[in-house]
CSV table of C-alpha atoms in Angstrom, one decimal:
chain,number,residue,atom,x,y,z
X,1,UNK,CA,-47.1,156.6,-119.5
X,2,UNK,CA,-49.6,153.8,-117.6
X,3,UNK,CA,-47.5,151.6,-115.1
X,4,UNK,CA,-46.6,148.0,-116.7
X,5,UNK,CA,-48.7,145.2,-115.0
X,6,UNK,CA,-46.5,143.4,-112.3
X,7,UNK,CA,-45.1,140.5,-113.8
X,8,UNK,CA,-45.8,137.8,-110.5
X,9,UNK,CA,-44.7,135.0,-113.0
X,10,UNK,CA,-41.2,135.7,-112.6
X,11,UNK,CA,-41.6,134.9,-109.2
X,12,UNK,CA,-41.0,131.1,-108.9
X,13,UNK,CA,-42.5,129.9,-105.3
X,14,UNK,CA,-41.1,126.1,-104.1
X,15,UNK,CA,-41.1,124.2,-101.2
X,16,UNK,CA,-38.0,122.1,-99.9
X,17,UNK,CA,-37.1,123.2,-104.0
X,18,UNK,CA,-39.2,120.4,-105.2
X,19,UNK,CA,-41.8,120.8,-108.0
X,20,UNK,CA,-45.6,120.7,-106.9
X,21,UNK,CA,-46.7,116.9,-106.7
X,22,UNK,CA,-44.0,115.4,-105.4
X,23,UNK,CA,-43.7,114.0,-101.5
X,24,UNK,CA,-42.1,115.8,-98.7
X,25,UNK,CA,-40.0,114.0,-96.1
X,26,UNK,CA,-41.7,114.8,-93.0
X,27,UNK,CA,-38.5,114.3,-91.1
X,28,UNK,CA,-37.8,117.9,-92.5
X,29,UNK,CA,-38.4,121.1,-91.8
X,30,UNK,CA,-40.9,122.8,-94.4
X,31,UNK,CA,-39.4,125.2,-96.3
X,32,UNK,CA,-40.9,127.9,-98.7
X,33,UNK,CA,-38.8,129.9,-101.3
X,34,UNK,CA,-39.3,132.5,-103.4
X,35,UNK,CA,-36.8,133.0,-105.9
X,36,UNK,CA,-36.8,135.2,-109.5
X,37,UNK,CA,-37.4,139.3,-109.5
X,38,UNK,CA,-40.5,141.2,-109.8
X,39,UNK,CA,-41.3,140.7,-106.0
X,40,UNK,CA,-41.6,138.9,-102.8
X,41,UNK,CA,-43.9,136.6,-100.0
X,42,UNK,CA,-45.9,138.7,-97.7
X,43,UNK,CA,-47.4,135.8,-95.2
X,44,UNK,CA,-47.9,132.2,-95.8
X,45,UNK,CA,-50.5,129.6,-94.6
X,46,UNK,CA,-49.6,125.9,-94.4
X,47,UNK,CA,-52.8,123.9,-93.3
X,48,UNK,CA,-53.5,119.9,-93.7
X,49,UNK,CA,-56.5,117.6,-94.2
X,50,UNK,CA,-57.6,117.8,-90.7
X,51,UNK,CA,-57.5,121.8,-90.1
X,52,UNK,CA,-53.9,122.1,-87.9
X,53,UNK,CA,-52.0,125.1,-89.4
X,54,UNK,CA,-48.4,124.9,-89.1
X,55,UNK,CA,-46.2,127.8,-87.4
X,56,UNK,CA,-43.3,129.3,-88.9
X,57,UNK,CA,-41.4,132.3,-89.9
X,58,UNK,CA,-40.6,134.7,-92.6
X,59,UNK,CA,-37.6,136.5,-93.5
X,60,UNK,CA,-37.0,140.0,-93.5
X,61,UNK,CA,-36.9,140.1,-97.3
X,62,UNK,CA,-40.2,138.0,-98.3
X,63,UNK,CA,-37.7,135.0,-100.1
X,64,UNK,CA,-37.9,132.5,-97.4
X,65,UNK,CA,-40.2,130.8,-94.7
X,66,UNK,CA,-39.6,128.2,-92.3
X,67,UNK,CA,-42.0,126.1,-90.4
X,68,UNK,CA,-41.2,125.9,-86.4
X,69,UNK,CA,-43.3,123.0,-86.0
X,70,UNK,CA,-42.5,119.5,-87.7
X,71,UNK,CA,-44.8,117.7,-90.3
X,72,UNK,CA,-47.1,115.2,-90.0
X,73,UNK,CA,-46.2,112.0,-92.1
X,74,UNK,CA,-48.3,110.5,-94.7
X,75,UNK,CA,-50.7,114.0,-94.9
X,76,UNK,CA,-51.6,116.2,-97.8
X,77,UNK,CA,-50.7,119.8,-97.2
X,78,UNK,CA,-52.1,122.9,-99.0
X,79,UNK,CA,-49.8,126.3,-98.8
X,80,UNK,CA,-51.3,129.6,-99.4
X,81,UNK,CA,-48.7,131.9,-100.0
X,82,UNK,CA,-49.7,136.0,-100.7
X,83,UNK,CA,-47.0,137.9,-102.6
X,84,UNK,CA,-46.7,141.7,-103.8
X,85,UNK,CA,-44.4,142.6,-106.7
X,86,UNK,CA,-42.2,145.9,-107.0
X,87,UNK,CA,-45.3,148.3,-107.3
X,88,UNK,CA,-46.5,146.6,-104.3
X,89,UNK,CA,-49.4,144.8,-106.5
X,90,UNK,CA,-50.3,141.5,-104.7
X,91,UNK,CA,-51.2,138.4,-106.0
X,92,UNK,CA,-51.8,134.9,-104.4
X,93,UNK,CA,-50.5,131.4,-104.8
X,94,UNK,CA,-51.6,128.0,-103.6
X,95,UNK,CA,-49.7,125.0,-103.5
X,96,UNK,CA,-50.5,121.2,-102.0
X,97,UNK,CA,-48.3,118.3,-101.3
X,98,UNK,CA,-48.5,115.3,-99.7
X,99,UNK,CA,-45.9,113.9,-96.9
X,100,UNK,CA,-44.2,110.3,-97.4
X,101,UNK,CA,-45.8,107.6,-95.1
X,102,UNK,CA,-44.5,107.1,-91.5
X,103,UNK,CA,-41.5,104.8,-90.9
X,104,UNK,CA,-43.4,103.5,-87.9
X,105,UNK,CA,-46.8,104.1,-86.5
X,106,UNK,CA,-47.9,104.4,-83.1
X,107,UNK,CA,-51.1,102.7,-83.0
X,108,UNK,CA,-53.8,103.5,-80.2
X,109,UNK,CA,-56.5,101.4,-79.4
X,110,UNK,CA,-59.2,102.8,-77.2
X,111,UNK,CA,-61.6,100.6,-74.8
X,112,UNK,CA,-63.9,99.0,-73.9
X,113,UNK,CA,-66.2,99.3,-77.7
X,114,UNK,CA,-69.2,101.3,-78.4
X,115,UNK,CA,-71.9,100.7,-76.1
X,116,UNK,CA,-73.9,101.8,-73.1
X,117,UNK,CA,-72.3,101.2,-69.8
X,118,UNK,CA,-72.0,101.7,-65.7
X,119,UNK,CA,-70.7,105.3,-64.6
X,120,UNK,CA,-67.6,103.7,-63.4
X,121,UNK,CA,-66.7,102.5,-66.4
X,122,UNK,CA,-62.9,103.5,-67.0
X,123,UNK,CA,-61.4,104.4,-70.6
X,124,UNK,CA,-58.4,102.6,-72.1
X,125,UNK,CA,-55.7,103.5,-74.3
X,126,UNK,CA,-53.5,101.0,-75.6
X,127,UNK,CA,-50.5,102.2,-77.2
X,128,UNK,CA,-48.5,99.5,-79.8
X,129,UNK,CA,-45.0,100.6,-79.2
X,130,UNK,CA,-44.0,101.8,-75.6
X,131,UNK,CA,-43.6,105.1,-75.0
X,132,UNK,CA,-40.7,106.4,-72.0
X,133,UNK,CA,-39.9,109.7,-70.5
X,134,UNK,CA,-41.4,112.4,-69.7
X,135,UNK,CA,-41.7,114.7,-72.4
X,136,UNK,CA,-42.9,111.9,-75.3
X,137,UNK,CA,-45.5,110.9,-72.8
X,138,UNK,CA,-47.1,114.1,-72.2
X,139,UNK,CA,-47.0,114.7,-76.3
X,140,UNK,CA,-48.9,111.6,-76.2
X,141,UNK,CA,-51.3,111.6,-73.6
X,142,UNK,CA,-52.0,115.8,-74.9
X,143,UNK,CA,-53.2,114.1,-78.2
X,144,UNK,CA,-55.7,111.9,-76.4
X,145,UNK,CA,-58.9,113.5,-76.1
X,146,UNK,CA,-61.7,112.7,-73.8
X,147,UNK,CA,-65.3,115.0,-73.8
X,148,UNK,CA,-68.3,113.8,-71.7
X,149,UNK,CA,-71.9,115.4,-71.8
X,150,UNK,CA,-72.7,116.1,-69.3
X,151,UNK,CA,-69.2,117.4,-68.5
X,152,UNK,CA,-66.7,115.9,-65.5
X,153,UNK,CA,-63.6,116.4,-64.7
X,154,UNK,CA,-61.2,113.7,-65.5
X,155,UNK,CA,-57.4,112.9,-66.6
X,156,UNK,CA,-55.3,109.8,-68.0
X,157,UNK,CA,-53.2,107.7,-66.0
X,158,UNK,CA,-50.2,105.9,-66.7
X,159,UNK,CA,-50.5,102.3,-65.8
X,160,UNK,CA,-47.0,101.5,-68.0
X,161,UNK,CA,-45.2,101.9,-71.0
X,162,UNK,CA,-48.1,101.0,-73.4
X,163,UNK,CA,-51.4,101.4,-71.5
X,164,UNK,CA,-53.6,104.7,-69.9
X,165,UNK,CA,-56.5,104.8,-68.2
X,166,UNK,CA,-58.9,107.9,-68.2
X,167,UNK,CA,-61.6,108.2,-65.5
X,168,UNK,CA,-63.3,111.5,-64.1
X,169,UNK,CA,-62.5,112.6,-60.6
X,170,UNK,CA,-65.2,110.9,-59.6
X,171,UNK,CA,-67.8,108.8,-61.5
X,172,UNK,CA,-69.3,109.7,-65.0
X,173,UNK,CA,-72.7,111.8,-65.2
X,174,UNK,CA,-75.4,108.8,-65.0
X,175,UNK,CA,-76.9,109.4,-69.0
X,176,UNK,CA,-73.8,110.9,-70.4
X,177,UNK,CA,-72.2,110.8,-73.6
X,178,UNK,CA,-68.8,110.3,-73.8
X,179,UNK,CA,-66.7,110.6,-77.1
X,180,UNK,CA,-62.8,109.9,-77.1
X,181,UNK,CA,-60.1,111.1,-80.5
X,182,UNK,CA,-56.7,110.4,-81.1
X,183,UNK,CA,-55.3,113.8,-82.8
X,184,UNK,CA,-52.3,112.3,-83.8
X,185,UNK,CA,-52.6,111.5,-86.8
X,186,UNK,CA,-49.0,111.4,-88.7
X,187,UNK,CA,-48.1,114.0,-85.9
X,188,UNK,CA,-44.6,113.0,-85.2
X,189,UNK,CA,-43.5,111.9,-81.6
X,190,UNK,CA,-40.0,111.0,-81.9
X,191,UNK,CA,-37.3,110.0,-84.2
X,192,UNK,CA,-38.9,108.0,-87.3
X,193,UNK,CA,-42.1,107.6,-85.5
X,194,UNK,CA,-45.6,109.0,-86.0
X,195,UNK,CA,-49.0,108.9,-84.8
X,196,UNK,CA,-51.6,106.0,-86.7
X,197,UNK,CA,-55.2,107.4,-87.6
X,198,UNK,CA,-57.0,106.0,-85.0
X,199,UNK,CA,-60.8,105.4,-84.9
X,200,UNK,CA,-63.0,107.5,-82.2
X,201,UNK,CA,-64.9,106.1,-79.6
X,202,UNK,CA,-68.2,106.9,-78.4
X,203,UNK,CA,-69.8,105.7,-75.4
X,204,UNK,CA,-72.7,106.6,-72.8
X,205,UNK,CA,-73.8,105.7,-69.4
X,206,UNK,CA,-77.0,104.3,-67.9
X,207,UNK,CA,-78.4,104.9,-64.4
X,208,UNK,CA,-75.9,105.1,-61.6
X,209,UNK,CA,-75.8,101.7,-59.7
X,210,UNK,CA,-74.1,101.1,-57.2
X,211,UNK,CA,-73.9,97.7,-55.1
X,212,UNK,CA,-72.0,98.2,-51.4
X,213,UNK,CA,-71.9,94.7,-50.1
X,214,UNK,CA,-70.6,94.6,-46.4
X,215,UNK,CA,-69.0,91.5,-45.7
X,216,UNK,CA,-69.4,92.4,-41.6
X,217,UNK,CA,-73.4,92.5,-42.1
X,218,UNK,CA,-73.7,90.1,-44.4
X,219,UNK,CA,-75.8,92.4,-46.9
X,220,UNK,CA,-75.7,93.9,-50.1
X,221,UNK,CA,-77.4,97.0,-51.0
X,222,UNK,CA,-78.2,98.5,-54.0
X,223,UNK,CA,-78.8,101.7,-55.2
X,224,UNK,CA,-80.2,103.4,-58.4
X,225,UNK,CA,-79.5,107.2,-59.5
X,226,UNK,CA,-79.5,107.5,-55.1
X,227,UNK,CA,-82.2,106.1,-54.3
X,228,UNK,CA,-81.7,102.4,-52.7
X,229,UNK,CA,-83.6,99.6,-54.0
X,230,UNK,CA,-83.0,96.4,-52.7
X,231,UNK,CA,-81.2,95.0,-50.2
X,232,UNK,CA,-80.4,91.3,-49.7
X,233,UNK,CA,-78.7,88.9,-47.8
X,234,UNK,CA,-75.3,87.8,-48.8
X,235,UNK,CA,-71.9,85.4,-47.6
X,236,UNK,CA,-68.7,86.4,-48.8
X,237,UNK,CA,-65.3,85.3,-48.3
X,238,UNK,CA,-65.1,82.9,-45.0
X,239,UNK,CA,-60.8,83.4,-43.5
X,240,UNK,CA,-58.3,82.8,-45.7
X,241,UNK,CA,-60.4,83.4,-48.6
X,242,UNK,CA,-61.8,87.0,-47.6
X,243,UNK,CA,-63.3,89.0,-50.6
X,244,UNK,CA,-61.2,91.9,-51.6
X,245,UNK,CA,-62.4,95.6,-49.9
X,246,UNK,CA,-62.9,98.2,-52.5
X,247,UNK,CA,-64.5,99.6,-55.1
X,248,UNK,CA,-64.8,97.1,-58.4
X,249,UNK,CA,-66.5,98.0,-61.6
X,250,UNK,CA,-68.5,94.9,-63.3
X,251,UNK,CA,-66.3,93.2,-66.0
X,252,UNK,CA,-69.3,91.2,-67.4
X,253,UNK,CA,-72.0,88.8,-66.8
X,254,UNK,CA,-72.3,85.3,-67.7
X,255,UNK,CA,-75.5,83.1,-67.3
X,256,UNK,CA,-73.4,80.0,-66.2
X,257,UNK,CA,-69.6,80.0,-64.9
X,258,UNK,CA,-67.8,77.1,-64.2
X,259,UNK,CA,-65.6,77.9,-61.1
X,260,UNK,CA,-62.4,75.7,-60.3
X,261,UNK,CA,-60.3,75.8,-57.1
X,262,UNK,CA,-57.2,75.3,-59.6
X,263,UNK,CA,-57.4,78.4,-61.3
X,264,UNK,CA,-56.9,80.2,-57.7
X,265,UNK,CA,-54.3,78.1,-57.0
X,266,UNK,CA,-55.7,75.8,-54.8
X,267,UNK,CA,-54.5,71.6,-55.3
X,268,UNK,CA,-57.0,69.3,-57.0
X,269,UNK,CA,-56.8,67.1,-53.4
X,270,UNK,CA,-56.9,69.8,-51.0
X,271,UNK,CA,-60.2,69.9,-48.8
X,272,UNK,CA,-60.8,73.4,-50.1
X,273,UNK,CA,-60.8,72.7,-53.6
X,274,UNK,CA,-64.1,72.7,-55.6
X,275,UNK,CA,-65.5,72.8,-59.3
X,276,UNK,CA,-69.1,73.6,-60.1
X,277,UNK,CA,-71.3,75.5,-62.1
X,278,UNK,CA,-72.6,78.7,-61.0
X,279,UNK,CA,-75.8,80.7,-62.6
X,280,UNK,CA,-76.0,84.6,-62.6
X,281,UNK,CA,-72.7,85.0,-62.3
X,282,UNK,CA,-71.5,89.1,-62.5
X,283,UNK,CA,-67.6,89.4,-62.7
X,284,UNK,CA,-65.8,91.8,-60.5
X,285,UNK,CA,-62.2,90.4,-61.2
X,286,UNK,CA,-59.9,89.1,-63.5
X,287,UNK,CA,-58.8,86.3,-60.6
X,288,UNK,CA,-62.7,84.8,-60.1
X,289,UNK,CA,-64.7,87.3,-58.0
X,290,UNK,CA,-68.4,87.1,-59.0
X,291,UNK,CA,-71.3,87.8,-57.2
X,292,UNK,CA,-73.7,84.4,-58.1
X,293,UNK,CA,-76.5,82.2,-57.0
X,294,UNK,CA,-74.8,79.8,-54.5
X,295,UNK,CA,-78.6,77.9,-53.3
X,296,UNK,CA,-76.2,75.4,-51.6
X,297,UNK,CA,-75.1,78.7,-48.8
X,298,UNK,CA,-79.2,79.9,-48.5
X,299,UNK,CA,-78.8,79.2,-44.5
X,300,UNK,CA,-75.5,81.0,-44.4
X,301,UNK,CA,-76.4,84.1,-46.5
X,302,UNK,CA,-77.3,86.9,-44.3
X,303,UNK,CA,-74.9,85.3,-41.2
X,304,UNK,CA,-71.7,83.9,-42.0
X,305,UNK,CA,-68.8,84.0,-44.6
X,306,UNK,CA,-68.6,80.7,-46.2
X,307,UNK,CA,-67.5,81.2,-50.0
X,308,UNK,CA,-64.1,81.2,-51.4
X,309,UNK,CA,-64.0,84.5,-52.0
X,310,UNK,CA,-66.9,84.9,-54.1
X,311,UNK,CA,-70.1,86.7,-53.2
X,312,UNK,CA,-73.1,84.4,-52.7
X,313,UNK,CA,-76.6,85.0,-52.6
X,314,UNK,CA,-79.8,82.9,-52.9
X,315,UNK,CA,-80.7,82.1,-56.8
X,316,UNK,CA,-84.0,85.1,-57.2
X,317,UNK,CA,-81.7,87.9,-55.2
X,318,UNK,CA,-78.7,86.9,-58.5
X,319,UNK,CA,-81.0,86.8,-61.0
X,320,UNK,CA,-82.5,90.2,-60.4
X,321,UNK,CA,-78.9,91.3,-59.7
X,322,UNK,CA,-78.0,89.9,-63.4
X,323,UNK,CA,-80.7,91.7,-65.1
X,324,UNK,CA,-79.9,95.0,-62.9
X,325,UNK,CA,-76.2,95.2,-63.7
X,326,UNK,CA,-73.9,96.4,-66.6
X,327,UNK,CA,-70.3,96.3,-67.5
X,328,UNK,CA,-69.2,99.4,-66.0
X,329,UNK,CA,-71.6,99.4,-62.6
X,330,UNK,CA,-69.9,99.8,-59.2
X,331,UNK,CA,-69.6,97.5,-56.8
X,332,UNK,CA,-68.1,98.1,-53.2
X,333,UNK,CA,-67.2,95.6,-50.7
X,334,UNK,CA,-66.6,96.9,-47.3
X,335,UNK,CA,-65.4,94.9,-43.6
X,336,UNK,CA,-64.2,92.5,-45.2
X,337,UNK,CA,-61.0,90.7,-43.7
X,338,UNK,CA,-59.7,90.2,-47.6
X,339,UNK,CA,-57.2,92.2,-49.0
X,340,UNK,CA,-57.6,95.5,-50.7
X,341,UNK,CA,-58.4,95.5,-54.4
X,342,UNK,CA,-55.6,96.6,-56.5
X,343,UNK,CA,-55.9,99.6,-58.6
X,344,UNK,CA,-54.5,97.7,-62.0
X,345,UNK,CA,-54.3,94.5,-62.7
X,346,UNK,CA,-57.3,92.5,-61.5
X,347,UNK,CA,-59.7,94.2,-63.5
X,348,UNK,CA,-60.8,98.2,-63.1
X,349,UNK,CA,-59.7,98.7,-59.3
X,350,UNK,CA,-59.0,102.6,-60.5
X,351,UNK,CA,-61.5,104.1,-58.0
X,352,UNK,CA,-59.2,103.0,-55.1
X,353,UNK,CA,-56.6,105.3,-55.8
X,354,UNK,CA,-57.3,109.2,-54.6
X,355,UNK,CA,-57.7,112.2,-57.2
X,356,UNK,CA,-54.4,112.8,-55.9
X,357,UNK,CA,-52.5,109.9,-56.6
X,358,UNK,CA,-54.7,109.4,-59.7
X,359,UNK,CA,-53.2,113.0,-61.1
X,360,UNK,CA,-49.6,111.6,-60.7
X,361,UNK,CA,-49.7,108.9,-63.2
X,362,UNK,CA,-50.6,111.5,-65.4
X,363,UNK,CA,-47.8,113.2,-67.7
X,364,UNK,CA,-49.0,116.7,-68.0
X,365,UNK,CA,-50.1,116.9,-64.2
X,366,UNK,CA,-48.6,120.3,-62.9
X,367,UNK,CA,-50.0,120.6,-58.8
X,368,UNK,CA,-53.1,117.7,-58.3
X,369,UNK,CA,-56.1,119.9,-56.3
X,370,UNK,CA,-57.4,118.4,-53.3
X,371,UNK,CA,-59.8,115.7,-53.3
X,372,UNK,CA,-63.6,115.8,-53.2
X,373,UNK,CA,-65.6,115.8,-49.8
X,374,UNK,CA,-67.9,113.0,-50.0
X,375,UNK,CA,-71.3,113.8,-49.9
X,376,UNK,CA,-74.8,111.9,-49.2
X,377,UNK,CA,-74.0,108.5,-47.6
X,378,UNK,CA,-70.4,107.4,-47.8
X,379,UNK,CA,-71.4,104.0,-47.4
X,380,UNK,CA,-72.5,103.8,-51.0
X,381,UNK,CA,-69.7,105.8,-52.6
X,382,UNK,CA,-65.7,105.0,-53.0
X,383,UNK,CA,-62.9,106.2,-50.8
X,384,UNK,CA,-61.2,108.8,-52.9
């Protein structure tokens, strides 16, 4: 007699022993069962809308699977489960669901915006809900993604509970291409809170400048891809007002700044206090650092220190310096008798820190490798 056809539909495959359609809580592990005679699962695939397959386990006896991993919350989920019935015949099932949405969401929002910038232009990351310990942090930070092309070498750092900063070991490729994801997604992180869908980012670099004013000589110089090309005469912070030493990245530029004593703390009657107009000015700090025309310091620039802080030049040098600049471009101050710039803070002060003590505020640092030689003239690159 001819064998009877395997009868698969007596099979009844489920998942958490809901009907097909309705939501999952992701809060749960996923569950597929087979239940009814005539057979049993062979191997099961469980993949979502953005290609990450979930792990798990089947039994011995082909009736029940168990993912390892958890769900991601408000994501649609398709199961492809392979069967074989008594005569070892196989047959294959699909199934879909969708998750229910996320209690709460941790939001990420990446910096600065889309846009062509300076090689020492750090990334941010800023997180809406703070995120402690260990562990959660390096689930985090792992879902942060950063690719340049050219490629370099770089990690996130933990400035606090809501805020990383990614930059290579040392500056970006001049020309590069850099794109940053979020694969969170509804991944979850802790209890009753998942990843947002968070837009990419996509940025690129210019030419490397770099500007490496010395306070001691009274001189910037500036350099493009390496090669210098210009230097001029400068004054920079005269005692008690020194500039800070170390490695700035431009903030922005604005073609007039009004500059006022008060916002540096200084008295409205004191004999240092001052308000004025500035043109060309470039921002190196969130506290008022700019490098500007000051026409009223042309006899100084080139000998003395005489500016509250800032970094003066005569009015062509800063308007050729305006039009040379980007957000992002390094500047370096050197002999100065100001303090040293902060690494957060005041703006991007993150190239003042080693590769060393950069890899610590990271989460999934393991044993930080030694720092880069400098090469070429150190004069015109940071002190890692």
């Amino acid at each position: 007699m001819p064998r009877a056809e395997p009868r698969h539909g007596e099979l009844r495959i489920s998942i958490h022993g809901h009907s097909e359609g309705q939501r999952v809580d992701p809060g749960r592990p996923l569950e597929v069962t087979a239940r009814g005679s005539g057979g049993r699962m062979t191997d099961v695939t469980v993949v979502d809308t953005f290609g990450r397959r979930l792990a798990g386990r089947l039994d011995a006896d082909g009736t029940h699977w168990r993912a390892a991993t958890a769900l991601a919350a408000a994501t649609h989920y398709t199961v492809h489960v392979a069967t074989e019935d008594d005569g070892e015949a196989m047959a294959r099932r699909t199934l879909q669901f969708e998750t229910s949405p996320a209690g709460r969401v941790l939001s990420v929002r990446f910096g600065p915006g889309p846009g062509t910038y300076g090689v020492g232009q750090p990334i941010t990351a800023k997180l809406g809900t703070p995120v402690r310990g260990a562990r959660l942090r390096a689930l985090v930070e792992g879902a942060l993604k950063v690719e340049s092309s050219p490629a370099a070498e770089g990690a996130w750092h933990w400035v606090d509970d809501t805020t990383l900063h990614y930059r290579p070991r040392t500056y970006w490729p001049a020309h590069a291409v850099i794109q940053v994801r979020d694969e969170l997604n509804g991944a979850p992180i802790a209890d009753d809170l998942y990843g947002g869908e968070t837009p990419p980012l996509v940025i690129t670099t210019g030419a490397r400048i770099e500007a490496v004013v010395d306070a001691a000589a009274h001189s910037m110089t500036v350099r493009r891809d390496g090669t210098t090309v210009k230097t001029v005469p400068v004054t920079t912070g005269r005692p008690g007002f020194g500039t800070r030493n170390g490695v700035k990245v431009v903030l922005g530029r604005e073609y007039v700044a009004r500059m006022r004593g008060a916002s540096v703390g200084i008295p409205p009657d004191s004999p240092d206090a001052y308000d004025q107009s500035v043109r060309y000015a470039v921002r190196i700090t969130l506290s008022g650092e700019y490098l500007h025309a000051a026409p009223w310091s042309q006899g100084s620039q080139g000998h003395a220190n005489v500016s509250h802080g800032c970094v003066g030049m005569g009015t062509r040098d800063a308007a050729w310096f305006f039009r040379t600049v980007r957000e992002g471009d390094i500047v370096r101050v050197i002999h100065s008798h100001g303090k040293k710039m902060p690494a957060f803070g005041n703006g991007f002060g993150d190239w003042n820190l080693s590769w060393n003590q950069w890899r610590r505020g990271s989460a999934l640092s393991e044993r930080p490798t030694a720092d880069p030689q400098p090469t070429g003239s150190g004069r015109l690159r940071p002190q890692l």
